[in-house]
């Protein structure tokens, strides 16, 4: 790979880091061509982009992307593949699924919405992460709940203060 190709790859990785906001770095070394092709096919099916790159180029891309990636630099050793996805949990679920048939890919690190996860022991936690939309929905539901209780109590209590208190006491 010449200097211009390396520069283009760093630019492409930088843009993907900015665009997706989520990426996983895995170790896929010593896998057969058939296994790598299987991983690539499953990534495609799960709307995950996979890129094999030198660690030095991944580090340059992280530096150019401008995020806080310093914790990840220490895991950039050996062979690395980088997985990009709009979904924070899709790569973790795929890695977990692939591990049922072998010991790789191994998670080195994950970067999810500015949070850094280091090590393969983080897979279970990453599969259980809730999306931003799910969290917002839960918060809205929690905020609406007290208002709904008051409105319901007013409607069923005959619109009197005594009726409201009685209804709220009954509901606990």
Tab-separated table of C-alpha atoms in Angstrom:
chain	number	residue	atom	x	y	z
A	1	UNK	CA	0.000	0.000	0.000
A	2	UNK	CA	1.554	3.282	-1.078
A	3	UNK	CA	1.412	6.589	0.795
A	4	UNK	CA	-1.571	7.912	-1.171
A	5	UNK	CA	-3.613	4.725	-0.557
A	6	UNK	CA	-2.841	4.927	3.171
A	7	UNK	CA	-3.928	8.583	3.209
A	8	UNK	CA	-7.188	7.680	1.426
A	9	UNK	CA	-7.859	4.852	3.894
A	10	UNK	CA	-7.275	7.161	6.883
A	11	UNK	CA	-9.689	9.708	5.368
A	12	UNK	CA	-12.304	7.011	4.762
A	13	UNK	CA	-11.980	5.649	8.314
A	14	UNK	CA	-12.172	9.168	9.756
A	15	UNK	CA	-15.375	9.911	7.837
A	16	UNK	CA	-16.939	6.625	8.939
A	17	UNK	CA	-16.071	7.334	12.583
A	18	UNK	CA	-17.774	10.704	12.317
A	19	UNK	CA	-20.761	9.396	10.329
A	20	UNK	CA	-21.557	6.322	12.423
A	21	UNK	CA	-20.544	7.480	15.906
A	22	UNK	CA	-20.208	3.807	16.907
A	23	UNK	CA	-17.400	1.430	16.104
A	24	UNK	CA	-15.915	-1.773	17.405
A	25	UNK	CA	-12.301	-2.894	17.064
A	26	UNK	CA	-11.861	-6.653	16.956
A	27	UNK	CA	-9.135	-9.236	16.584
A	28	UNK	CA	-9.798	-11.517	13.614
A	29	UNK	CA	-6.251	-12.818	13.226
A	30	UNK	CA	-5.590	-16.434	12.255
A	31	UNK	CA	-9.065	-16.984	10.822
A	32	UNK	CA	-9.489	-18.914	7.614
A	33	UNK	CA	-10.555	-17.163	4.425
A	34	UNK	CA	-13.880	-19.003	4.634
A	35	UNK	CA	-14.481	-17.740	8.189
A	36	UNK	CA	-13.535	-14.141	7.236
A	37	UNK	CA	-15.906	-14.314	4.248
A	38	UNK	CA	-18.657	-15.618	6.553
A	39	UNK	CA	-18.063	-12.692	8.935
A	40	UNK	CA	-18.167	-10.215	6.032
A	41	UNK	CA	-21.444	-11.724	4.758
A	42	UNK	CA	-23.051	-11.559	8.208
A	43	UNK	CA	-21.855	-7.972	8.648
A	44	UNK	CA	-23.462	-7.052	5.324
A	45	UNK	CA	-26.725	-8.755	6.363
A	46	UNK	CA	-26.698	-6.829	9.671
A	47	UNK	CA	-25.924	-3.458	8.032
A	48	UNK	CA	-22.456	-3.369	9.598
A	49	UNK	CA	-19.426	-2.183	7.654
A	50	UNK	CA	-16.201	-4.068	8.304
A	51	UNK	CA	-12.721	-2.825	7.440
A	52	UNK	CA	-9.359	-4.447	8.106
A	53	UNK	CA	-6.661	-1.833	8.635
A	54	UNK	CA	-3.262	-1.373	10.179
A	55	UNK	CA	-3.369	-0.187	13.764
A	56	UNK	CA	-1.287	2.883	12.949
A	57	UNK	CA	-3.840	3.936	10.312
A	58	UNK	CA	-6.756	3.359	12.697
A	59	UNK	CA	-4.993	5.529	15.272
A	60	UNK	CA	-4.401	8.298	12.706
A	61	UNK	CA	-8.078	8.166	11.742
A	62	UNK	CA	-9.111	8.469	15.400
A	63	UNK	CA	-6.810	11.452	15.867
A	64	UNK	CA	-8.256	13.097	12.751
A	65	UNK	CA	-11.854	12.381	13.863
A	66	UNK	CA	-11.268	14.510	16.944
A	67	UNK	CA	-12.963	12.328	19.559
A	68	UNK	CA	-11.554	11.204	22.895
A	69	UNK	CA	-9.999	7.896	21.859
A	70	UNK	CA	-6.817	7.777	23.970
A	71	UNK	CA	-8.078	4.799	26.018
A	72	UNK	CA	-8.367	2.776	22.810
A	73	UNK	CA	-4.788	3.367	21.639
A	74	UNK	CA	-3.393	0.706	23.997
A	75	UNK	CA	-5.462	-2.086	22.391
A	76	UNK	CA	-4.235	-1.303	18.888
A	77	UNK	CA	-1.870	-4.251	18.705
A	78	UNK	CA	-1.834	-7.285	16.464
A	79	UNK	CA	-4.381	-7.670	13.705
A	80	UNK	CA	-7.391	-5.347	13.872
A	81	UNK	CA	-10.714	-5.146	12.100
A	82	UNK	CA	-13.033	-2.218	12.644
A	83	UNK	CA	-16.822	-2.565	12.530
A	84	UNK	CA	-19.064	0.451	11.919
A	85	UNK	CA	-22.794	0.511	12.609
A	86	UNK	CA	-25.577	3.013	13.234
A	87	UNK	CA	-26.832	0.600	15.897
A	88	UNK	CA	-24.731	0.560	19.048
A	89	UNK	CA	-25.623	-3.050	19.815
A	90	UNK	CA	-25.631	-4.748	16.391
A	91	UNK	CA	-21.860	-5.443	16.249
A	92	UNK	CA	-21.852	-6.816	19.821
A	93	UNK	CA	-24.764	-9.122	19.026
A	94	UNK	CA	-23.028	-10.288	15.850
A	95	UNK	CA	-19.752	-10.949	17.688
A	96	UNK	CA	-21.637	-12.910	20.350
A	97	UNK	CA	-23.390	-14.939	17.644
A	98	UNK	CA	-20.105	-15.639	15.824
A	99	UNK	CA	-18.458	-16.754	19.060
A	100	UNK	CA	-20.887	-19.663	19.296
A	101	UNK	CA	-18.937	-21.346	16.482
A	102	UNK	CA	-15.394	-20.236	17.362
A	103	UNK	CA	-13.232	-18.164	19.663
A	104	UNK	CA	-12.973	-15.152	17.326
A	105	UNK	CA	-13.609	-12.336	16.656
A	106	UNK	CA	-12.411	-11.032	20.007
A	107	UNK	CA	-13.520	-7.561	21.066
A	108	UNK	CA	-10.589	-5.253	21.716
A	109	UNK	CA	-12.567	-2.045	22.205
A	110	UNK	CA	-15.829	-0.326	21.351
A	111	UNK	CA	-16.664	3.356	21.022
A	112	UNK	CA	-20.370	4.076	21.505
A	113	UNK	CA	-21.584	7.689	21.507
A	114	UNK	CA	-18.379	8.930	23.208
A	115	UNK	CA	-18.290	6.039	25.731
A	116	UNK	CA	-15.318	3.668	25.537
A	117	UNK	CA	-15.557	-0.042	26.343
A	118	UNK	CA	-12.283	-1.968	26.589
A	119	UNK	CA	-11.938	-5.735	26.471
A	120	UNK	CA	-13.807	-8.805	25.369
A	121	UNK	CA	-15.543	-9.043	28.759
A	122	UNK	CA	-17.715	-6.049	27.710
A	123	UNK	CA	-19.672	-8.007	25.056
A	124	UNK	CA	-22.644	-8.829	27.310
A	125	UNK	CA	-22.944	-5.239	28.519
A	126	UNK	CA	-22.785	-3.946	24.943
A	127	UNK	CA	-25.556	-6.285	23.750
A	128	UNK	CA	-27.866	-4.876	26.448
A	129	UNK	CA	-27.320	-1.177	25.722
A	130	UNK	CA	-30.480	0.737	24.951
A	131	UNK	CA	-30.637	3.060	21.997
A	132	UNK	CA	-30.970	6.801	22.470
A	133	UNK	CA	-34.544	6.591	21.152
A	134	UNK	CA	-35.456	3.864	23.673
A	135	UNK	CA	-34.055	5.906	26.562
A	136	UNK	CA	-35.894	9.057	25.460
A	137	UNK	CA	-39.123	7.064	25.168
A	138	UNK	CA	-38.712	5.707	28.699
A	139	UNK	CA	-38.028	9.185	30.106
A	140	UNK	CA	-41.080	10.630	28.360
A	141	UNK	CA	-43.184	7.763	29.698
A	142	UNK	CA	-41.938	8.399	33.224
A	143	UNK	CA	-42.638	12.120	32.934
A	144	UNK	CA	-46.147	11.551	31.578
A	145	UNK	CA	-47.116	9.011	34.223
A	146	UNK	CA	-47.678	11.424	37.174
A	147	UNK	CA	-49.704	13.806	35.005
A	148	UNK	CA	-51.900	10.962	33.776
A	149	UNK	CA	-52.512	9.843	37.370
A	150	UNK	CA	-53.629	13.323	38.419
A	151	UNK	CA	-55.928	13.708	35.401
A	152	UNK	CA	-57.386	10.251	35.919
A	153	UNK	CA	-57.912	10.927	39.616
A	154	UNK	CA	-59.669	14.207	38.875
A	155	UNK	CA	-61.955	12.567	36.358
A	156	UNK	CA	-62.891	9.621	38.553
A	157	UNK	CA	-63.097	11.568	41.825
A	158	UNK	CA	-65.871	13.893	40.807
A	159	UNK	CA	-63.492	16.838	40.465
A	160	UNK	CA	-63.394	17.508	44.208
A	161	UNK	CA	-60.302	17.747	46.332
A	162	UNK	CA	-61.612	15.031	48.653
A	163	UNK	CA	-62.318	12.779	45.665
A	164	UNK	CA	-58.846	13.422	44.274
A	165	UNK	CA	-57.152	12.552	47.562
A	166	UNK	CA	-59.282	9.412	47.971
A	167	UNK	CA	-58.516	8.222	44.430
A	168	UNK	CA	-54.780	8.868	44.783
A	169	UNK	CA	-54.735	6.992	48.119
A	170	UNK	CA	-56.482	4.021	46.536
A	171	UNK	CA	-53.910	3.893	43.736
A	172	UNK	CA	-51.051	3.954	46.227
